[in-house]
mmCIF file of N, CA, C and O in Angstrom:
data_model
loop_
_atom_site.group_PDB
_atom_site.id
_atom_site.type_symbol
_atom_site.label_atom_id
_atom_site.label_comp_id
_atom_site.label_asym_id
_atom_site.label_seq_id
_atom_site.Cartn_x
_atom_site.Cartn_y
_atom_site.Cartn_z
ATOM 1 N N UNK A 1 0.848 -1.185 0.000
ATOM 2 C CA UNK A 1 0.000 0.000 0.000
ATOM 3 C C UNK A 1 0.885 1.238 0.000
ATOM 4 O O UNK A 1 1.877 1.287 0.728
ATOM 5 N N UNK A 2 0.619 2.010 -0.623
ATOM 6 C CA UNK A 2 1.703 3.512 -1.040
ATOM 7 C C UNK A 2 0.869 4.470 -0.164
ATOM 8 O O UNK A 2 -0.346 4.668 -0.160
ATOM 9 N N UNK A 3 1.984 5.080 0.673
ATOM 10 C CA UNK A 3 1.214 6.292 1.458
ATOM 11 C C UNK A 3 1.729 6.887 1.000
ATOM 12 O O UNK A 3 2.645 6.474 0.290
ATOM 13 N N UNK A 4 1.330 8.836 1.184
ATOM 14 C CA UNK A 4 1.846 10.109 1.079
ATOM 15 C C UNK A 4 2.630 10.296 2.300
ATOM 16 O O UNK A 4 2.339 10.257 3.495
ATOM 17 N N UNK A 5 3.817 10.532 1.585
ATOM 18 C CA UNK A 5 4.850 11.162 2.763
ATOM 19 C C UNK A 5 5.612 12.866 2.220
ATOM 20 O O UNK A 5 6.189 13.318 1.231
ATOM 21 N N UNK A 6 5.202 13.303 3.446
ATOM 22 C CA UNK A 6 5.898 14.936 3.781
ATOM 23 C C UNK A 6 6.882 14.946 4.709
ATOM 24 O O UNK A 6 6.967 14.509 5.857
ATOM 25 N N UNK A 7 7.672 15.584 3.917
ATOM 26 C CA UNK A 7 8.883 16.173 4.604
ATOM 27 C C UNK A 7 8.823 17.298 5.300
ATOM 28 O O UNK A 7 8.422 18.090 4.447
ATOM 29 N N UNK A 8 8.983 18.026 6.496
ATOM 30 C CA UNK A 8 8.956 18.797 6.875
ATOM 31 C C UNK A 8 10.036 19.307 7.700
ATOM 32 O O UNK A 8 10.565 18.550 8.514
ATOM 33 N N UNK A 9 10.545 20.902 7.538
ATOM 34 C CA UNK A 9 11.609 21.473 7.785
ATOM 35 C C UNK A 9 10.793 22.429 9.186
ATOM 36 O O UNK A 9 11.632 22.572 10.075
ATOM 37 N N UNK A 10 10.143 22.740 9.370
ATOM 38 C CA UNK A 10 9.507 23.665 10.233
ATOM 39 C C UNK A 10 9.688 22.894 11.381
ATOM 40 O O UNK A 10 9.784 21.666 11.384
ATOM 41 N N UNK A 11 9.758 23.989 12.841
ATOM 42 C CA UNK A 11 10.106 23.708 14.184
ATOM 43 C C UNK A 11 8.980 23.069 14.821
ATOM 44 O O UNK A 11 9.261 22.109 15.539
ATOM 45 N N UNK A 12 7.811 23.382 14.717
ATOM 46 C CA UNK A 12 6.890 23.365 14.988
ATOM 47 C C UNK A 12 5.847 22.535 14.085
ATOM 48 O O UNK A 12 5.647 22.859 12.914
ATOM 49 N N UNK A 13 5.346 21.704 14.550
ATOM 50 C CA UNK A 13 3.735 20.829 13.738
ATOM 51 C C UNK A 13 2.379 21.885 13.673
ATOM 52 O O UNK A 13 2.361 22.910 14.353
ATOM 53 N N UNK A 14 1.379 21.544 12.869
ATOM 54 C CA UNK A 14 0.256 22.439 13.049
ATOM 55 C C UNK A 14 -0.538 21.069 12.520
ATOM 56 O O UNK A 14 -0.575 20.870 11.306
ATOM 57 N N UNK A 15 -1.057 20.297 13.267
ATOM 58 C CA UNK A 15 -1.796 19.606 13.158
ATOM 59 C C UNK A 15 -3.033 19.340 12.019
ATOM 60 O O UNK A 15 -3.244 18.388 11.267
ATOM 61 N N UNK A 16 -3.849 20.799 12.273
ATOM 62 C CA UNK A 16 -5.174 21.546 11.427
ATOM 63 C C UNK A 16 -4.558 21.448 10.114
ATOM 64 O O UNK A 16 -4.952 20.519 9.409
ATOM 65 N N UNK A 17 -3.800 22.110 9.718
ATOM 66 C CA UNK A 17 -3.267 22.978 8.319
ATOM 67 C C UNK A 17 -2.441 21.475 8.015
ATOM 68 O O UNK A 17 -2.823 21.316 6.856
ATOM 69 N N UNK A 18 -1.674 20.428 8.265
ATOM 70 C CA UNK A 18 -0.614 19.189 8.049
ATOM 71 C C UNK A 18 -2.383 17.732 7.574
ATOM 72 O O UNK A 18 -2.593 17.030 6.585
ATOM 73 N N UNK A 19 -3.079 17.916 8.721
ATOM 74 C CA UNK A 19 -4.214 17.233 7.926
ATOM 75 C C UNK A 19 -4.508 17.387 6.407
ATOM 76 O O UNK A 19 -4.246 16.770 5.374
ATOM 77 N N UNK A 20 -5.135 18.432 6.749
ATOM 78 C CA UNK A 20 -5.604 19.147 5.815
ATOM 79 C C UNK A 20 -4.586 19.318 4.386
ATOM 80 O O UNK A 20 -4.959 18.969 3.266
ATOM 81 N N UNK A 21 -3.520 19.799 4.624
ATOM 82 C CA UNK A 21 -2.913 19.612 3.490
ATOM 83 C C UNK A 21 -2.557 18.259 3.043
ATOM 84 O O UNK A 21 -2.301 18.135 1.845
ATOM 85 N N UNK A 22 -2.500 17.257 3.773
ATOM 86 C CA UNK A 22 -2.774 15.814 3.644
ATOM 87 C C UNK A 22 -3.527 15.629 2.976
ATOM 88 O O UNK A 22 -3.034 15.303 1.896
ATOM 89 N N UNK A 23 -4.863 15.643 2.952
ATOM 90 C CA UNK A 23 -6.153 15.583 2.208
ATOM 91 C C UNK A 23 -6.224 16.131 0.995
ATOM 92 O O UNK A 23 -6.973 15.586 0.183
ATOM 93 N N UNK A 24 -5.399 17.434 0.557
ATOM 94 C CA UNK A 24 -5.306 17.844 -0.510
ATOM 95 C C UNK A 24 -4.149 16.952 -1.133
ATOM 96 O O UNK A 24 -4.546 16.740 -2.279
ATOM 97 N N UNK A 25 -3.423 16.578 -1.038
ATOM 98 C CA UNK A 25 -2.358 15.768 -1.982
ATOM 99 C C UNK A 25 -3.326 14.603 -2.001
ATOM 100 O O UNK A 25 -3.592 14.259 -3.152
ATOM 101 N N UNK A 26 -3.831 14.013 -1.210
ATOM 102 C CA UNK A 26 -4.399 12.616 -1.379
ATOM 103 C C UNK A 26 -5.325 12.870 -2.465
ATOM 104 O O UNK A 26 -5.346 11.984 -3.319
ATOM 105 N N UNK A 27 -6.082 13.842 -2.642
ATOM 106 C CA UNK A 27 -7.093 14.183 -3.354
ATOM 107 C C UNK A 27 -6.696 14.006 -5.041
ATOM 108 O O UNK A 27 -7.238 13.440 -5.990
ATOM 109 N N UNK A 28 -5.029 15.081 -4.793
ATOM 110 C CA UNK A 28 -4.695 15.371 -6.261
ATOM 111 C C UNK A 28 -4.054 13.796 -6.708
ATOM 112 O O UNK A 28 -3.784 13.601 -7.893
ATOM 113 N N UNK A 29 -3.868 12.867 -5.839
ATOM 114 C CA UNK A 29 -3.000 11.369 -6.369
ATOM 115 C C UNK A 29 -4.498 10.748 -6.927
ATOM 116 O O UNK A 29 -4.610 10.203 -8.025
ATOM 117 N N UNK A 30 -5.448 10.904 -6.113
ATOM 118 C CA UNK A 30 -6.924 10.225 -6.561
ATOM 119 C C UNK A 30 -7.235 10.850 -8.220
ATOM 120 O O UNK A 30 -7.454 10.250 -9.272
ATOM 121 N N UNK A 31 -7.155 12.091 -7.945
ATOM 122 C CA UNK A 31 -8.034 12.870 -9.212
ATOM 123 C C UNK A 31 -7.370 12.533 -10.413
ATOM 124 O O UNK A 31 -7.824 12.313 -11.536
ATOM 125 N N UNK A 32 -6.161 12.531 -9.958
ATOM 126 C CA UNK A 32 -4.642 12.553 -11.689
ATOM 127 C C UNK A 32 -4.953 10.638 -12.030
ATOM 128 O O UNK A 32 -4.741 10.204 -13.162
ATOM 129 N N UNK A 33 -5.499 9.617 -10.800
ATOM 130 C CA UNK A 33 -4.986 8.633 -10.768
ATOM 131 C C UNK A 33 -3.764 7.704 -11.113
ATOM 132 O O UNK A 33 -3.556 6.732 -11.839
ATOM 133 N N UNK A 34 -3.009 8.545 -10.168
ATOM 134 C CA UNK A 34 -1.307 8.186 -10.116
ATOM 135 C C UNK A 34 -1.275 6.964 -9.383
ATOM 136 O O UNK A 34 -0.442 6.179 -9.835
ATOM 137 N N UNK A 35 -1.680 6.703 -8.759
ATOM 138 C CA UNK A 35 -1.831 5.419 -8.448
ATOM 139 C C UNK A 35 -2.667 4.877 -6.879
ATOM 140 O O UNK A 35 -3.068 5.916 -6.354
ATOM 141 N N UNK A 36 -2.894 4.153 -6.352
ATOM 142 C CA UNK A 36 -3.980 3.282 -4.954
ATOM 143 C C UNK A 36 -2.997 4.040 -4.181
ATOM 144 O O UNK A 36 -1.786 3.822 -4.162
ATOM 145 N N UNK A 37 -3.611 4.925 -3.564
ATOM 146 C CA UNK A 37 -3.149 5.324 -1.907
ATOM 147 C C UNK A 37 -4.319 5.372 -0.914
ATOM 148 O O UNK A 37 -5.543 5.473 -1.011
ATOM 149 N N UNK A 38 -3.208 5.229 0.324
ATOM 150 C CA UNK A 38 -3.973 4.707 1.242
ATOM 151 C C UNK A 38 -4.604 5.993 1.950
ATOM 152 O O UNK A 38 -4.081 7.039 1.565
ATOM 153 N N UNK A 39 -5.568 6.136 2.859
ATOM 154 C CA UNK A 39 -6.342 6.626 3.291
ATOM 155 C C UNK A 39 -5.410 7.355 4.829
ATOM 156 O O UNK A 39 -5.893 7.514 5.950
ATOM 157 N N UNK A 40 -4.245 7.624 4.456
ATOM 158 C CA UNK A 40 -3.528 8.672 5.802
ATOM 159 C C UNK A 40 -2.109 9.314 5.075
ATOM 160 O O UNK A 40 -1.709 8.999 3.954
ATOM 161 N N UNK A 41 -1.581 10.104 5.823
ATOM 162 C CA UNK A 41 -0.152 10.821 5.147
ATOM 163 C C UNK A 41 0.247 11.270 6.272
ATOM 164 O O UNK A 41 -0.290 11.780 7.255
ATOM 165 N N UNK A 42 2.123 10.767 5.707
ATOM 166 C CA UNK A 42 2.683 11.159 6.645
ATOM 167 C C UNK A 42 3.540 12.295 6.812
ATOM 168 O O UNK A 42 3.902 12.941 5.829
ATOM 169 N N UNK A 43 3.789 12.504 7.628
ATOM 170 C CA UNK A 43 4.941 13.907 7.950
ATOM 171 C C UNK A 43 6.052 13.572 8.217
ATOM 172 O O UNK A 43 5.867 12.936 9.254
ATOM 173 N N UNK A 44 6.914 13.549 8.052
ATOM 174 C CA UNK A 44 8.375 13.394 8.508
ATOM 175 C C UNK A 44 9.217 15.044 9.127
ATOM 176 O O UNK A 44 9.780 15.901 8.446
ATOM 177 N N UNK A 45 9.036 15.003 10.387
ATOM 178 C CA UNK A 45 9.290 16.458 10.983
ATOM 179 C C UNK A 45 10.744 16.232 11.216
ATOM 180 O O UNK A 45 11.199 15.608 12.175
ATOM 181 N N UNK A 46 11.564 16.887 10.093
ATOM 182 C CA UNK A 46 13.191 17.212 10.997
ATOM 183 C C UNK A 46 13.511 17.289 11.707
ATOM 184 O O UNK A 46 12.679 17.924 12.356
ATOM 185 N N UNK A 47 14.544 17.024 12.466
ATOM 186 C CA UNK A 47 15.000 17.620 13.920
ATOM 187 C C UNK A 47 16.051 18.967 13.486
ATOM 188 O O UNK A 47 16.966 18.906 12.664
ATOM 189 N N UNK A 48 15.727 19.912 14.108
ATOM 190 C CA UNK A 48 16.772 21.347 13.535
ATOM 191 C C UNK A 48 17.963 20.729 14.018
ATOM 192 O O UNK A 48 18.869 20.846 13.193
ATOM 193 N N UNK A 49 18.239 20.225 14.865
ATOM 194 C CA UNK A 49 19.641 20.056 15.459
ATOM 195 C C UNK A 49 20.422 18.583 14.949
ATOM 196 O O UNK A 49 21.380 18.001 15.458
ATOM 197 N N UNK A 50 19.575 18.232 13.700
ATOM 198 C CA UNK A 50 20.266 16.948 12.956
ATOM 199 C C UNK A 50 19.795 15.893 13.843
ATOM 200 O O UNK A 50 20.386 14.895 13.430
ATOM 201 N N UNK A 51 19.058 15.544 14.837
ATOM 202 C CA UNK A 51 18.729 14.671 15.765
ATOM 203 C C UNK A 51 17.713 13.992 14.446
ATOM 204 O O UNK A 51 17.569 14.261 13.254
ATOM 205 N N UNK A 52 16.987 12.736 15.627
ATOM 206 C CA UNK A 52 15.921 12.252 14.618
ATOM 207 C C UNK A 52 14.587 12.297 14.685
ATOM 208 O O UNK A 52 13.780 12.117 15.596
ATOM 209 N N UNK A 53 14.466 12.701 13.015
ATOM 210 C CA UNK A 53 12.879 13.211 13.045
ATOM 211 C C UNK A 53 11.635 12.235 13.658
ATOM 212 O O UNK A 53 11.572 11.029 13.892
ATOM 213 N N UNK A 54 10.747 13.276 13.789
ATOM 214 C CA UNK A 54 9.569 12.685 14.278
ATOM 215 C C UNK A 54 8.682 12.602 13.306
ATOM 216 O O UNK A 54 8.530 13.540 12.523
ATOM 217 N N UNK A 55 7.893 11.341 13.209
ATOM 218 C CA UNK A 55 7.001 11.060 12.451
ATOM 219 C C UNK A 55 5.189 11.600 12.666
ATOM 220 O O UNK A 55 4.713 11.130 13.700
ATOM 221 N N UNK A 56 4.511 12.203 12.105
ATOM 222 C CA UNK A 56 3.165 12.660 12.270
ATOM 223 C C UNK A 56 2.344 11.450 11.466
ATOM 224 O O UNK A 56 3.018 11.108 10.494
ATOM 225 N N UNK A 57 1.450 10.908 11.539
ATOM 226 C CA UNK A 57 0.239 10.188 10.769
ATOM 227 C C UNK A 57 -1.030 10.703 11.155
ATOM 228 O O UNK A 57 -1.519 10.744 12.284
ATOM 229 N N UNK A 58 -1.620 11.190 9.790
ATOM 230 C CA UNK A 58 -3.237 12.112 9.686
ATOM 231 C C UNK A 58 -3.816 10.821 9.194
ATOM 232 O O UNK A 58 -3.130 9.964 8.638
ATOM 233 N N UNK A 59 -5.191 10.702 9.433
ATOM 234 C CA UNK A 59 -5.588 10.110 8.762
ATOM 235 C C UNK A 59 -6.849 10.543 8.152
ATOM 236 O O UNK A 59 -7.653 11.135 8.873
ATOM 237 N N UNK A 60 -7.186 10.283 6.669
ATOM 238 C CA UNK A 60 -7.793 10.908 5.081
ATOM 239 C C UNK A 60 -9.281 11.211 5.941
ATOM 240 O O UNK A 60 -9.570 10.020 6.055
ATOM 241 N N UNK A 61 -10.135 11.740 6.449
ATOM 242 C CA UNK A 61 -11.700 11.076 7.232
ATOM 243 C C UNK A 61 -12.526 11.972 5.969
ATOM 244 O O UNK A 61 -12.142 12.900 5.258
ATOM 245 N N UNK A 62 -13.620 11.352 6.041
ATOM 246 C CA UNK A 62 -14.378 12.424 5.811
ATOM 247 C C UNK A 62 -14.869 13.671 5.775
ATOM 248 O O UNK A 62 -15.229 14.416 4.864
ATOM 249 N N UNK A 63 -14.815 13.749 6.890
ATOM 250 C CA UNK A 63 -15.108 15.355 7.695
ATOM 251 C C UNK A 63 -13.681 16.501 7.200
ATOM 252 O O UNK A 63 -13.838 17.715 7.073
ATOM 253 N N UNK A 64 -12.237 15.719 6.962
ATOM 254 C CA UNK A 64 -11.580 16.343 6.192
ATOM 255 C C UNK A 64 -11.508 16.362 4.712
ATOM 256 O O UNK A 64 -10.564 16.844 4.085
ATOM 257 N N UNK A 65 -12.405 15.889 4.263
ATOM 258 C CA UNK A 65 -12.375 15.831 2.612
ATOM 259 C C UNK A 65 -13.734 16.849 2.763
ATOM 260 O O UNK A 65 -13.729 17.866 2.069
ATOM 261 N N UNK A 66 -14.703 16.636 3.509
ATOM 262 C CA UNK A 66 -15.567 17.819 3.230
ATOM 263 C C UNK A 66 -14.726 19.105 3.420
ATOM 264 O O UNK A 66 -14.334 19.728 2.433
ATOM 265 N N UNK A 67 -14.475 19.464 4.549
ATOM 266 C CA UNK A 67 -13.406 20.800 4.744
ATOM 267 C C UNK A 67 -12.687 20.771 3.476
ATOM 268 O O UNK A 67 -13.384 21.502 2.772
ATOM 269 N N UNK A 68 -11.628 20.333 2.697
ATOM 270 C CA UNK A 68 -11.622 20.351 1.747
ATOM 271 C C UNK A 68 -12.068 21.163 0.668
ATOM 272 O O UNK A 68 -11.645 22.209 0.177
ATOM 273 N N UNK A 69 -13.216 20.270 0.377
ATOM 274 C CA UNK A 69 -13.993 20.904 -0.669
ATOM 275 C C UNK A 69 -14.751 22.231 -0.524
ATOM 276 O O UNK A 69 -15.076 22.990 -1.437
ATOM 277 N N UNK A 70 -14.991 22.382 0.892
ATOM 278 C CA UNK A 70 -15.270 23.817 1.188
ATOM 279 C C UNK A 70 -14.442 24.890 1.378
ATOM 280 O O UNK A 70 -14.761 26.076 1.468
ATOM 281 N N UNK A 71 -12.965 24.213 1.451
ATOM 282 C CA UNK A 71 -12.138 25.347 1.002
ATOM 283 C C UNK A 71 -11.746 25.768 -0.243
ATOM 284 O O UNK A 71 -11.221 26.868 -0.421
ATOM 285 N N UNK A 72 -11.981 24.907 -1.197
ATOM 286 C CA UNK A 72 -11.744 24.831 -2.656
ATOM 287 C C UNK A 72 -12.712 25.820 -3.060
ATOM 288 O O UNK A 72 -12.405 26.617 -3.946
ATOM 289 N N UNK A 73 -14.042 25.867 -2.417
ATOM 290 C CA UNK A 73 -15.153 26.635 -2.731
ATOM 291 C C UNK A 73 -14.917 27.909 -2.631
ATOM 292 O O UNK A 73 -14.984 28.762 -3.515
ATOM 293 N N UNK A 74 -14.590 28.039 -1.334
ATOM 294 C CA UNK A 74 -14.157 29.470 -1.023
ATOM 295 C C UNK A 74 -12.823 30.012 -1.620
ATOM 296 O O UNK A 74 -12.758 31.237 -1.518
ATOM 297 N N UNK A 75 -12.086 29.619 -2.025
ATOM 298 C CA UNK A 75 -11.211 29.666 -2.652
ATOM 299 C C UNK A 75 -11.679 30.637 -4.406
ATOM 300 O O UNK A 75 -11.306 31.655 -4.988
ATOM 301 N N UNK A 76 -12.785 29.405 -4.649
ATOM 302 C CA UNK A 76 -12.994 29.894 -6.486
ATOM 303 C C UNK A 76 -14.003 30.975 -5.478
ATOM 304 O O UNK A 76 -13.147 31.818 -5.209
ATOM 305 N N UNK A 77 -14.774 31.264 -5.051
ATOM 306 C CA UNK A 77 -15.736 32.114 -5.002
ATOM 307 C C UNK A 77 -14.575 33.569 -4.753
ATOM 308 O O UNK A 77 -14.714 34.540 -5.497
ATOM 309 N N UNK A 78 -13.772 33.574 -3.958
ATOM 310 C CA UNK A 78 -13.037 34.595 -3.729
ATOM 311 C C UNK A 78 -12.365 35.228 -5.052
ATOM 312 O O UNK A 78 -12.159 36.419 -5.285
ATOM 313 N N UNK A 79 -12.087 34.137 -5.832
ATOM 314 C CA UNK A 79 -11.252 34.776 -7.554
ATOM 315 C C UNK A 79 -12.243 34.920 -7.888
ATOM 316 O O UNK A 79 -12.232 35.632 -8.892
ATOM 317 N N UNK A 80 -13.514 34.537 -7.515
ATOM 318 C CA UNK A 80 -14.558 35.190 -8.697
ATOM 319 C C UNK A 80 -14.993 36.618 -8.034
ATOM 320 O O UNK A 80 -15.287 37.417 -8.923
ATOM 321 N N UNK A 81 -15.106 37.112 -6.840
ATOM 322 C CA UNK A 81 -15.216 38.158 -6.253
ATOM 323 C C UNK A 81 -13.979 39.094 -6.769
ATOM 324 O O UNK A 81 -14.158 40.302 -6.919
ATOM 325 N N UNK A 82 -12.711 38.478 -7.034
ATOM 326 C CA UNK A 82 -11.537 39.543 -7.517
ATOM 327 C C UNK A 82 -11.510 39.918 -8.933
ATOM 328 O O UNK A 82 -11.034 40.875 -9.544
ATOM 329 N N UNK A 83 -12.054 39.052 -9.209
ATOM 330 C CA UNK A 83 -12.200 38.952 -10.864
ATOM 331 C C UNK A 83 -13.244 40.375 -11.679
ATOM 332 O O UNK A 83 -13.237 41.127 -12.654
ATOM 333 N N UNK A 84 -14.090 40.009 -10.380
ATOM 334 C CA UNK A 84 -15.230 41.472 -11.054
ATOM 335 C C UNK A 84 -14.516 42.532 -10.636
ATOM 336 O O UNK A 84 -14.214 43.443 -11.407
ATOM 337 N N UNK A 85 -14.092 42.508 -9.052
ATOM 338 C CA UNK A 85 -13.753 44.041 -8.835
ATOM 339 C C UNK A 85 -12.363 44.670 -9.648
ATOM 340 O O UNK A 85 -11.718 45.554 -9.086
ATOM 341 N N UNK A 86 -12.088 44.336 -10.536
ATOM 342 C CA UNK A 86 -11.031 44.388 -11.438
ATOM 343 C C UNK A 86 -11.688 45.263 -12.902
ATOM 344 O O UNK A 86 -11.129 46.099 -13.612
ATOM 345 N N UNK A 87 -12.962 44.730 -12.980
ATOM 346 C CA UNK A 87 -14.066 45.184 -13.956
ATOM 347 C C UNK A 87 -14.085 46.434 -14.156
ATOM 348 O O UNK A 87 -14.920 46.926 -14.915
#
């Protein structure tokens, strides 16, 4: 089974925003159909001091694929709001 794995250089995790952007790569491997991935992604968090990284696992739910798509929404609705006031 092929998971999504992230690398991450930042000091700090953000749980919310590392899901979530989880869900969006999983989305774009589904949509392109690059190939069967599994339903979580991982993080691979650096250690700044060369120590060893820590691993994060999200896993794909529902409730984050809706969020998702409601950010995608808000997203086009906002270029379409910039789009006129440009008019």
């Amino acid at each position: 089974e092929k998971i999504i794995v992230d690398w991450k250089t930042s000091s700090s995790k953000n749980d919310d925003v590392w899901a979530l952007k989880g869900t969006f790569y999983h989305y774009l491997v589904q949509q392109n159909k690059l190939c069967d991935v599994a339903d979580k992604v991982l993080y691979v968090q650096l250690d700044r001091n060369g120590g060893m990284p820590t691993v994060h696992e999200y896993e794909i739910t529902k409730n984050l694929k809706s969020l998702m798509v409601a950010t995608i929404m808000c997203y086009r609705f906002e270029e379409k709001v910039k789009n006129k006031k440009r008019w």
